[in-house]
Amino acid sequence: MARRASKNPAAEAEQFRRRAALGFVVVAVGLLGLAVWYFRLQVLEHDEYVTRSEANRIKPQPVVPGRGSIFDRNGKLLAENIPAFRLDVLPEKAGDPKRLVAELGKLIALSPEDIERFEEARKAGRGFRPVTLKLGLSEDEIARFVVDRWRFPGVEVVPYLTRRYPYGPLFAHVIGYVGRIDEKDLQTLGEGNAALTHIGKTGLERYYEESLRGRIGYEKVETNVEGRALRSVGRVPAVPGADLRLSLDADLQRAMVAAFGDLEGSAVAIDPRTGGILAMVSLPSYDPNLFVNGISHADYKALNENPSRPQFNRLVLGGVAPGSTVKPLTALAGLDSGVRKPEDKILSTGMFRLPGMRGRGWGDSHRGGHGWTDARKSIYESVNTYYYQLALDMGVQRYDEYMAKYGYGQKTGIDLAGEIEGIVPSPASKMKYAKERWYPGDLVNSAIGQGLWKVTPLQLARAVATIADGGLMRRPHLVADTRSGFDAPWEPLPQPAPVRISDRPDHVRVIQEGMEMTVSIGTAASVFRGSAYASAGKTGTAQVVNRSAQAVDPKSLPLWKRHRALYIGYAPADKPTIAVAVAVEGGGFGAATAAPIVRKIFDAYLLGKMPEGAELLDLPTLAKAQTTGPASAGTTGAAANPAAARTTADIPKPAPTPAAPDTTEPTR
């Protein structure tokens, strides 16, 4: 039997030492690697990881500034900000959108429009950017959501400032409105303004958008591991939007609307000394509050299907033939060009024909004619024959040059977007718009404001204001002053220097005298008889029916077949402080319909005599905010002024429980 080999203690000890040394080396290398790793994290890459840690703990939240407020000349608030709450959804955290909307719909009333806009914004946006599901939450809706908030990760109730127009339809075409921002708006604004919810869509809100919206700030908020806000640790303040003070007079605006009664059309009142707009209306109007948080399909359909087109801004887009209101400037062109002298007379027999023509003729407003007529009489009796011959003697090229000098066929430059230039009749414009050649009879029609003419009510107002101011043409404007904050002083908004349209003050005076005689003994004498002030004016009628309908009472015709009644005037005649242009659609004749409206406007401005019905247009009737919940409790007037400088950070967070006219028979 073989003997078992004996143990070798020395060899075993040596093997243990080698294994222990190897283990020590492995541990040492591991510890060294860990030390190097910690050194890299704590020293070499310290700044990067501190930044990442801060980003996980500190989250920047945008602070949307309060939009600038808009006031009338007397400090009445025309556009204000009131606090409200909205429901925002973060798509990347909210889960299945259809399930989310269905569950939220059990707590909060969601209209089909709310859901449709949410889906469009969600699909067009990015997952990390909040998408608004509903604006203007009520107190009950906020309370119901807060109770079940734990069920909806990524959904938050967010405070914001919403726009409100206390006077509703009264200033709709002037102030305009803000609307919800869409993807196209974001492309224009840039990512830096992604936190904005509304942007100016029309009127002054659109024209002064950049000034009104201010500049977004940021607040650094410390959060816990669940992402809930704990405290604010820093803030880059937002810059509130600038406030605007207009030249408009809210009381005169009410008087202007009341003066129209049930009639449709437009009117502009302007201070001829400054070019500041005192009042301007386009009728019928609409309530801009409907558009602020998204108009419903039913309301939008009702507006679009209204044949009177309430949304159409007749002030800057509505072109009409000026009719006889162009005669004062046509007479001035004749005097300034040297074709006529003030005392030159033309015989009016009642019918005018082109030399060598025996057929068609152009009539005067009096069938028997007006007799011998000079420049003044041609204005106050509105003698067509005087202008027929004058235009032919001037020639179309010279006539058009003077009309352009007087501002026709050009934008007035008013601070409203979308203004049209209008059309001055010429061979080129007739070929462009009618695709027809020019005939001498076209110039005869043009001489009395008929034919291819197209002017806006603003152009008419600028023209009469220019005459009232002795031939100085100023830029019509709405904003008189701006300020950068509630406590900041008002700063006048600079305006361009006026342009003189005539180098002969005596010629301008002849035109003024003719317009003064229109009121004293001429076509508007019966309307202004007994007034406590002297005024000047000119009646006008833009015809839309042919001569076969001349003997028909306009009121017996359908509205679209009636003449457009026009009147331009200024008062007081010796030192004008107001100039007005009125265009009444389907109004019949200027002297019968438009002139009485101007008389009421003058009475309201100069005498403080408001037209019947003006009291119904005051604030209590028109202040119908379209927001709901806590927003509807916003104040108006001076008490609401501080809101102009507020931001969303200042709003308390919700508590857990809360046709081409036929011009064969022109008339005055």
XYZ file of C-alpha atoms in Angstrom:
668
model
C 0.000 0.000 0.000
C 1.566 3.347 -1.150
C 2.123 6.068 1.372
C 0.180 9.469 1.022
C 2.419 12.456 0.118
C 3.049 14.807 3.013
C 1.900 18.527 2.994
C 4.269 21.330 1.974
C 3.538 24.252 4.298
C 6.070 26.510 2.625
C 4.527 26.101 -0.788
C 1.052 26.714 0.540
C 2.190 29.837 2.311
C 3.847 31.138 -0.839
C 0.658 30.491 -2.850
C -1.427 32.408 -0.265
C 0.965 35.317 -0.376
C 0.733 35.492 -4.150
C -3.043 35.356 -4.056
C -3.222 37.981 -1.303
C -0.866 40.277 -3.201
C -2.948 39.876 -6.325
C -6.137 40.626 -4.384
C -4.523 43.673 -2.805
C -3.430 44.923 -6.199
C -6.943 44.430 -7.579
C -8.487 46.265 -4.632
C -5.882 49.027 -4.834
C -6.451 49.454 -8.541
C -10.210 49.545 -7.931
C -9.849 52.127 -5.180
C -7.509 54.177 -7.342
C -9.955 54.026 -10.248
C -12.782 55.051 -7.953
C -10.687 57.921 -6.633
C -9.874 59.028 -10.147
C -13.571 58.805 -11.090
C -14.586 60.857 -8.067
C -11.840 63.365 -8.827
C -13.149 63.666 -12.366
C -16.722 64.176 -11.160
C -15.953 66.501 -8.266
C -13.086 68.504 -9.760
C -12.640 68.211 -13.483
C -16.361 68.131 -14.429
C -17.691 69.931 -11.381
C -19.305 72.816 -13.292
C -21.150 70.562 -15.717
C -22.691 68.333 -13.068
C -23.559 71.224 -10.802
C -25.438 72.727 -13.735
C -27.250 69.436 -14.351
C -28.147 69.149 -10.702
C -29.433 72.684 -10.597
C -31.465 72.012 -13.725
C -33.137 69.067 -12.007
C -33.861 71.137 -8.914
C -34.331 74.652 -10.351
C -36.744 75.103 -13.243
C -37.127 78.357 -15.151
C -40.753 79.349 -15.683
C -41.699 82.107 -18.144
C -43.378 85.201 -16.734
C -45.759 86.685 -19.285
C -46.036 90.469 -18.968
C -49.323 92.295 -18.720
C -50.437 93.581 -22.093
C -50.562 97.348 -22.369
C -53.935 98.966 -21.728
C -55.688 101.297 -24.164
C -57.427 104.503 -23.042
C -59.446 107.210 -24.751
C -58.374 110.864 -24.578
C -60.172 111.324 -21.246
C -58.727 108.248 -19.561
C -61.635 105.874 -20.141
C -60.419 102.286 -20.384
C -61.112 100.766 -23.804
C -59.026 97.573 -23.533
C -57.980 96.060 -20.209
C -56.431 92.948 -18.660
C -58.295 90.852 -16.104
C -57.019 87.757 -14.226
C -58.190 84.342 -15.347
C -57.122 80.683 -15.242
C -56.556 78.149 -17.987
C -55.937 74.402 -18.162
C -52.564 73.471 -19.687
C -51.473 69.960 -20.698
C -47.859 68.738 -21.066
C -48.256 66.004 -23.722
C -45.084 64.058 -22.835
C -46.362 63.485 -19.274
C -50.112 63.389 -19.788
C -50.402 60.013 -21.509
C -53.084 59.040 -24.033
C -54.722 62.331 -25.139
C -58.108 60.792 -25.961
C -58.410 59.148 -22.548
C -57.194 62.344 -20.898
C -59.782 64.518 -22.632
C -62.541 62.039 -21.836
C -61.631 61.969 -18.132
C -61.176 65.727 -17.849
C -64.505 66.221 -19.602
C -66.189 64.645 -16.568
C -64.826 67.436 -14.365
C -64.654 70.424 -16.701
C -67.047 71.457 -19.462
C -65.120 71.065 -22.724
C -66.772 72.323 -25.887
C -66.141 70.727 -29.290
C -64.158 73.878 -30.191
C -61.934 73.420 -27.105
C -61.179 69.817 -28.034
C -60.628 70.641 -31.703
C -58.182 73.470 -30.949
C -56.366 71.288 -28.398
C -55.876 68.484 -30.913
C -54.638 70.864 -33.595
C -52.174 72.524 -31.225
C -50.985 69.184 -29.798
C -50.267 67.711 -33.216
C -48.536 70.843 -34.450
C -46.546 71.459 -31.251
C -43.795 69.665 -29.369
C -44.253 67.214 -26.507
C -42.327 69.279 -23.987
C -44.339 72.464 -24.663
C -47.601 72.918 -22.719
C -50.773 72.981 -24.796
C -53.843 74.856 -23.604
C -56.971 72.748 -23.377
C -59.362 75.363 -22.015
C -59.249 79.068 -21.267
C -61.312 80.968 -18.706
C -61.927 78.261 -16.106
C -64.689 78.942 -13.608
C -64.199 78.667 -9.837
C -66.236 75.452 -9.736
C -64.160 73.897 -12.507
C -60.925 74.811 -10.734
C -62.181 73.312 -7.460
C -63.277 70.042 -9.101
C -59.950 69.653 -10.874
C -57.818 70.413 -7.796
C -59.535 67.611 -5.839
C -58.626 65.037 -8.517
C -55.381 66.605 -9.684
C -53.322 63.522 -8.644
C -55.057 61.571 -11.422
C -53.755 63.852 -14.155
C -49.953 64.105 -14.333
C -48.796 66.811 -16.712
C -52.024 68.831 -16.338
C -51.925 72.169 -14.520
C -54.203 75.117 -13.757
C -52.229 78.171 -14.893
C -53.020 81.834 -14.126
C -52.950 84.354 -16.969
C -54.211 87.795 -17.903
C -56.970 87.829 -20.474
C -58.127 90.742 -22.602
C -61.483 92.421 -22.144
C -63.154 95.213 -24.102
C -65.588 96.971 -21.756
C -67.387 98.858 -24.539
C -67.923 95.766 -26.679
C -68.980 96.613 -30.261
C -68.488 100.376 -29.844
C -64.769 100.322 -30.742
C -64.504 96.941 -32.468
C -63.162 98.237 -35.801
C -60.723 100.628 -34.130
C -59.303 98.748 -31.132
C -59.648 95.378 -32.840
C -59.088 92.279 -30.731
C -56.505 89.726 -29.619
C -56.879 86.039 -30.392
C -55.204 82.775 -29.469
C -51.757 82.241 -30.936
C -51.480 79.584 -33.623
C -48.439 77.871 -35.113
C -48.103 80.497 -37.824
C -47.978 83.216 -35.181
C -45.275 81.319 -33.287
C -43.133 81.151 -36.403
C -43.357 84.924 -36.631
C -42.790 85.563 -32.913
C -39.969 83.034 -32.425
C -39.325 80.498 -29.645
C -38.608 83.264 -27.153
C -42.304 84.167 -27.159
C -43.641 80.608 -27.003
C -45.190 81.296 -23.580
C -47.595 83.862 -25.029
C -51.170 82.724 -25.480
C -52.652 85.700 -27.384
C -51.612 88.090 -30.109
C -53.225 91.115 -31.738
C -55.297 90.093 -34.735
C -56.968 93.307 -35.930
C -57.113 97.051 -35.334
C -54.753 98.813 -32.945
C -54.130 95.522 -31.167
C -52.442 94.288 -34.319
C -50.760 97.518 -35.450
C -49.108 98.122 -32.048
C -48.634 94.436 -31.169
C -44.907 94.662 -30.470
C -45.333 97.624 -28.115
C -48.432 96.280 -26.385
C -47.176 92.777 -25.587
C -44.011 93.793 -23.699
C -41.114 91.384 -23.068
C -41.306 87.970 -21.383
C -39.373 87.428 -18.132
C -38.387 84.258 -16.238
C -38.757 83.009 -12.683
C -36.442 80.336 -11.204
C -38.530 77.896 -9.176
C -37.144 75.217 -6.825
C -38.989 71.899 -7.137
C -39.047 68.620 -5.251
C -38.467 65.160 -6.718
C -42.087 65.064 -7.908
C -41.668 68.312 -9.811
C -43.871 70.369 -7.489
C -42.873 73.979 -6.951
C -41.446 74.743 -3.499
C -40.194 78.330 -3.679
C -38.889 80.989 -5.995
C -35.099 81.396 -5.940
C -34.660 84.124 -8.566
C -36.417 86.190 -11.145
C -35.736 88.029 -14.391
C -38.599 90.530 -14.407
C -40.910 90.792 -17.365
C -41.296 94.149 -19.076
C -44.984 95.161 -19.240
C -46.407 96.317 -22.543
C -46.760 100.005 -23.256
C -50.076 101.725 -22.603
C -51.727 103.691 -25.407
C -53.770 106.862 -25.016
C -55.860 107.632 -28.074
C -57.142 110.862 -29.522
C -60.591 109.206 -29.546
C -63.414 110.543 -27.403
C -65.600 107.689 -26.126
C -68.607 109.982 -25.650
C -68.359 111.296 -29.204
C -68.055 107.703 -30.399
C -71.335 106.880 -28.650
C -72.962 109.939 -30.156
C -71.767 108.964 -33.634
C -73.274 105.484 -33.387
C -76.542 106.848 -32.000
C -76.694 109.434 -34.809
C -76.869 106.615 -37.379
C -79.806 104.942 -35.696
C -80.615 101.822 -37.718
C -78.666 102.965 -40.786
C -75.497 101.267 -41.984
C -72.299 102.949 -43.090
C -69.241 104.642 -41.690
C -68.133 107.965 -40.243
C -64.870 109.614 -39.231
C -64.392 112.706 -37.068
C -60.950 114.286 -37.034
C -59.299 117.262 -35.358
C -58.063 119.304 -38.346
C -55.464 121.053 -36.177
C -53.601 117.836 -35.299
C -54.872 114.994 -37.478
C -56.004 113.111 -34.363
C -59.083 110.947 -34.880
C -61.876 112.002 -32.519
C -64.301 109.196 -33.386
C -64.736 106.646 -36.148
C -67.322 103.933 -36.635
C -68.102 101.198 -39.128
C -71.684 99.960 -38.875
C -72.918 97.402 -38.177
C -70.327 96.274 -35.663
C -69.640 93.125 -33.620
C -68.465 92.216 -30.123
C -64.662 91.678 -30.142
C -64.858 89.826 -26.809
C -66.201 86.845 -28.757
C -62.794 86.325 -30.381
C -60.471 86.650 -27.380
C -60.578 83.047 -26.168
C -61.816 81.517 -29.403
C -65.152 82.183 -31.062
C -67.667 79.351 -31.287
C -68.675 77.927 -34.644
C -72.232 79.148 -34.153
C -71.196 82.747 -33.449
C -68.689 82.775 -36.304
C -71.263 81.394 -38.717
C -73.770 84.044 -37.646
C -71.248 86.823 -38.352
C -70.224 85.415 -41.721
C -73.780 84.880 -42.896
C -74.903 88.383 -41.959
C -75.407 90.176 -45.310
C -74.352 93.484 -43.723
C -70.861 92.052 -43.022
C -70.286 93.333 -39.466
C -66.604 92.326 -39.507
C -65.853 94.315 -42.662
C -64.001 97.476 -41.690
C -65.542 100.093 -43.949
C -63.198 102.736 -42.547
C -60.037 101.429 -44.202
C -61.340 98.783 -46.618
C -64.647 100.198 -47.822
C -64.196 102.072 -51.066
C -67.060 104.256 -52.328
C -67.399 106.828 -55.071
C -67.044 110.269 -53.431
C -69.892 111.821 -55.408
C -70.151 115.594 -55.110
C -67.932 115.650 -52.010
C -64.989 115.753 -54.432
C -66.176 119.035 -55.971
C -64.445 121.386 -53.486
C -61.048 119.911 -54.315
C -61.846 119.744 -58.024
C -62.660 123.456 -57.869
C -59.378 124.078 -56.022
C -57.520 122.174 -58.724
C -59.108 124.391 -61.355
C -58.007 127.521 -59.477
C -54.488 126.330 -58.649
C -53.881 125.108 -62.196
C -54.885 128.470 -63.654
C -57.672 126.963 -65.728
C -60.245 128.940 -63.729
C -60.380 132.146 -61.733
C -62.762 132.516 -58.776
C -64.997 134.915 -60.703
C -65.086 132.867 -63.946
C -68.636 131.701 -64.739
C -70.069 128.747 -66.629
C -73.681 128.639 -67.843
C -75.726 125.742 -66.480
C -78.799 124.976 -68.618
C -79.699 121.691 -66.943
C -78.039 119.400 -69.496
C -74.413 119.119 -70.613
C -73.201 117.440 -73.796
C -69.745 116.880 -75.165
C -68.850 119.080 -78.160
C -70.204 117.537 -81.348
C -72.493 115.085 -79.537
C -76.284 115.221 -79.786
C -77.238 112.042 -78.007
C -76.388 111.245 -74.441
C -76.011 114.115 -72.004
C -75.109 114.687 -68.388
C -77.628 116.491 -66.250
C -77.542 118.946 -63.389
C -79.345 118.372 -60.123
C -81.861 121.038 -61.214
C -83.567 120.106 -64.459
C -83.845 123.728 -65.488
C -80.211 124.447 -64.725
C -78.545 126.830 -62.296
C -77.725 129.701 -64.617
C -74.353 131.415 -64.563
C -72.132 129.739 -61.979
C -68.785 130.667 -60.440
C -66.552 128.590 -58.104
C -68.452 129.383 -54.903
C -71.885 128.770 -56.379
C -70.682 125.533 -57.976
C -70.030 124.246 -54.459
C -73.024 125.472 -52.490
C -75.555 124.619 -55.217
C -73.553 121.563 -56.353
C -73.637 122.584 -60.028
C -72.482 119.627 -62.114
C -72.032 121.535 -65.383
C -69.290 123.692 -63.857
C -67.239 120.565 -63.154
C -68.003 118.786 -66.408
C -66.452 121.631 -68.357
C -63.651 122.219 -65.857
C -62.411 118.626 -66.053
C -62.454 118.688 -69.857
C -60.508 121.950 -69.875
C -57.916 120.551 -67.445
C -57.477 117.216 -69.219
C -57.264 113.847 -67.525
C -53.516 113.923 -66.862
C -53.525 117.257 -65.069
C -56.743 116.388 -63.251
C -55.214 113.159 -61.920
C -52.030 114.958 -60.840
C -54.002 117.344 -58.666
C -56.167 114.581 -57.203
C -52.995 112.698 -56.241
C -51.623 115.893 -54.682
C -54.766 116.064 -52.562
C -54.151 112.530 -51.275
C -56.619 110.519 -53.341
C -55.408 107.147 -54.589
C -52.979 106.974 -51.644
C -53.096 105.529 -48.155
C -53.632 108.086 -45.426
C -51.027 106.385 -43.222
C -53.387 105.896 -40.275
C -52.171 103.480 -37.607
C -54.475 100.644 -38.682
C -53.388 97.665 -40.752
C -54.872 96.801 -44.139
C -55.753 100.277 -45.423
C -56.466 100.392 -49.172
C -55.253 103.108 -51.532
C -58.488 103.626 -53.431
C -58.735 104.503 -57.127
C -58.454 107.784 -59.008
C -60.081 107.410 -62.477
C -57.571 107.440 -65.320
C -56.982 105.605 -68.610
C -54.531 103.292 -66.842
C -56.846 102.488 -63.928
C -59.801 101.868 -66.234
C -57.768 99.434 -68.295
C -56.502 97.748 -65.123
C -59.836 97.336 -63.356
C -62.453 97.420 -66.119
C -60.345 96.187 -69.068
C -61.782 98.958 -71.213
C -60.395 101.965 -73.055
C -60.846 105.529 -71.828
C -63.445 107.892 -73.328
C -63.994 111.641 -72.829
C -67.263 110.857 -71.069
C -65.296 109.036 -68.375
C -63.611 112.284 -67.412
C -67.012 114.016 -67.281
C -68.206 111.389 -64.780
C -64.980 111.626 -62.791
C -65.342 115.394 -62.397
C -68.324 114.955 -60.070
C -66.988 111.907 -58.181
C -68.755 109.190 -60.157
C -67.508 106.363 -62.352
C -64.387 104.440 -61.455
C -63.666 106.497 -58.329
C -63.012 104.666 -55.051
C -62.203 106.496 -51.820
C -62.312 105.448 -48.175
C -64.141 107.383 -45.471
C -60.709 108.158 -44.022
C -59.627 109.808 -47.267
C -62.779 111.905 -47.266
C -62.161 112.933 -43.656
C -58.561 113.843 -44.401
C -59.671 115.916 -47.400
C -62.229 117.972 -45.476
C -59.821 118.400 -42.555
C -57.207 119.692 -45.004
C -59.630 122.309 -46.312
C -60.618 123.256 -42.763
C -56.956 123.757 -41.817
C -56.245 126.113 -44.694
C -54.691 123.558 -47.026
C -52.439 121.689 -44.576
C -52.776 117.925 -45.041
C -51.926 115.985 -41.875
C -51.577 112.291 -41.196
C -54.722 110.912 -39.526
C -53.761 108.977 -36.406
C -55.390 107.292 -33.433
C -52.619 107.032 -30.825
C -51.685 110.356 -29.274
C -49.458 109.277 -26.356
C -47.720 106.193 -24.969
C -46.215 105.279 -21.614
C -43.929 102.447 -20.540
C -45.616 101.723 -17.209
C -48.506 102.698 -14.988
C -46.423 105.230 -13.058
C -44.509 106.491 -16.095
C -45.408 109.820 -17.716
C -47.246 109.947 -21.009
C -45.013 110.681 -23.987
C -46.484 112.194 -27.185
C -46.157 110.015 -30.256
C -44.353 112.043 -32.961
C -46.237 112.695 -36.202
C -44.888 113.718 -39.610
C -45.009 117.350 -40.596
C -48.132 118.429 -42.539
C -47.992 118.871 -46.306
C -49.374 122.025 -47.932
C -51.607 121.157 -50.886
C -51.951 124.710 -52.235
C -49.619 127.693 -52.433
C -52.574 130.057 -52.723
C -54.381 130.653 -49.403
C -56.848 132.903 -51.257
C -57.863 129.950 -53.434
C -58.383 127.765 -50.373
C -60.489 130.536 -48.862
C -62.739 130.550 -51.939
C -63.388 126.834 -51.349
C -64.079 127.436 -47.668
C -66.557 130.204 -48.508
C -68.364 127.930 -50.949
C -68.668 125.236 -48.268
C -69.872 127.760 -45.689
C -72.557 128.900 -48.136
C -73.602 125.247 -48.572
C -74.775 125.401 -44.968
C -76.143 128.925 -44.978
C -78.019 129.074 -48.323
C -77.107 125.899 -50.212
C -77.945 122.212 -50.311
C -77.543 121.652 -46.530
C -79.203 124.863 -45.326
C -82.390 123.189 -44.099
C -80.447 120.668 -42.001
C -78.291 123.211 -40.152
C -80.871 125.940 -39.802
C -80.930 127.265 -36.235
C -77.600 125.764 -35.170
C -75.716 127.604 -32.428
C -72.493 127.540 -34.437
C -71.446 128.240 -38.018
C -70.217 125.290 -40.042
C -69.161 124.416 -43.581
C -69.848 121.337 -45.638
C -70.611 119.592 -48.882
C -73.342 117.102 -49.694
C -72.742 114.151 -51.978
C -74.500 111.148 -53.467
C -72.869 108.111 -55.041
C -75.456 106.567 -57.335
C -76.009 102.873 -57.845
C -79.150 103.039 -60.059
C -79.613 104.197 -63.618
C -81.545 107.230 -64.751
C -84.774 105.259 -65.091
C -84.898 105.070 -61.302
C -84.157 108.730 -60.665
C -87.773 109.660 -60.054
C -88.287 106.742 -57.676
C -88.300 107.384 -53.957
C -85.055 105.789 -52.710
C -86.825 104.418 -49.639
C -89.040 102.312 -51.892
C -86.014 100.534 -53.386
C -84.153 97.549 -51.923
C -81.253 98.659 -49.753
C -78.594 97.522 -52.228
C -80.166 99.642 -55.000
C -80.316 102.880 -53.036
C -77.791 105.676 -53.453
C -74.942 106.055 -50.988
C -75.460 109.269 -49.077
C -72.351 111.338 -48.283
C -71.523 114.487 -46.363
C -68.271 116.180 -45.411
C -68.086 119.205 -43.117
C -66.271 121.040 -40.378
C -67.122 123.358 -37.485
C -66.929 126.010 -36.196
C -66.432 127.589 -39.590
C -64.078 130.345 -38.397
C -61.865 128.193 -36.132
C -62.498 124.519 -36.945
C -61.948 121.985 -34.171
C -63.749 119.044 -35.787
C -64.084 117.776 -39.358
C -66.408 114.902 -40.246
C -67.014 112.592 -43.196
C -70.103 110.355 -43.272
C -71.038 107.654 -45.794
C -74.454 105.988 -45.427
C -75.074 102.797 -47.377
C -78.474 102.765 -49.015
C -79.099 106.163 -47.497
C -80.612 107.893 -50.522
C -79.315 111.455 -50.922
C -76.561 113.190 -48.959
C -78.575 116.226 -47.898
C -81.492 114.100 -46.684
C -79.616 111.345 -44.815
C -75.911 112.005 -44.248
C -76.087 115.719 -43.371
C -78.484 115.182 -40.404
C -76.054 112.635 -38.988
C -73.222 115.170 -39.170
C -75.439 117.789 -37.492
C -75.958 115.433 -34.543
C -72.215 114.735 -34.328
C -71.413 118.454 -34.318
C -74.064 119.098 -31.661
C -72.625 116.380 -29.432
C -69.040 117.595 -29.750
C -69.558 121.345 -29.677
C -72.650 121.640 -27.484
C -72.611 118.441 -25.448
C -76.047 117.533 -26.820
C -76.146 113.761 -27.177
C -78.443 112.188 -29.813
C -81.458 110.237 -28.735
C -80.474 106.670 -27.902
C -76.869 107.445 -26.975
C -77.545 106.589 -23.346
C -78.290 102.996 -24.373
C -74.730 102.650 -25.660
C -73.078 103.401 -22.319
C -70.785 101.087 -20.389
C -73.387 99.111 -18.398
C -74.997 97.840 -21.592
C -71.844 97.138 -23.576
C -69.663 95.621 -20.860
C -70.371 91.980 -21.621
C -67.150 90.065 -21.057
C -66.951 86.685 -22.746
C -64.736 85.189 -20.057
C -66.152 83.172 -17.160
C -65.282 82.454 -13.573
C -63.012 84.752 -11.578
C -62.083 86.676 -14.703
C -65.574 88.083 -15.005
C -65.172 89.897 -11.727
C -62.488 92.215 -13.092
C -62.951 95.915 -12.474
C -62.999 98.699 -14.997
C -62.015 102.321 -15.033
C -59.318 103.817 -12.809
C -59.500 100.958 -10.332
C -58.303 98.533 -12.977
C -55.329 100.578 -14.130
C -52.684 98.758 -12.034
C -53.494 95.560 -13.928
C -51.772 97.038 -16.935
C -48.402 96.443 -15.287
C -49.220 93.056 -13.797
C -47.790 89.756 -14.980
C -49.014 86.182 -14.655
C -46.708 85.753 -11.673
C -48.782 88.329 -9.795
C -52.023 86.365 -10.144
C -52.711 84.249 -7.051
C -52.552 80.503 -7.589
C -55.937 78.761 -7.218
C -56.669 77.482 -3.737
C -57.530 73.789 -3.338
C -61.240 74.673 -3.020
C -61.860 77.608 -5.468
C -71.295 97.232 -57.469
C -69.968 99.437 -60.267
C -72.394 102.467 -60.284
C -74.291 103.758 -63.284
C -73.423 107.452 -63.464
C -75.606 108.716 -66.262
C -77.513 111.099 -63.967
C -75.237 112.470 -61.247
C -76.742 114.317 -58.299
C -75.499 116.261 -55.312
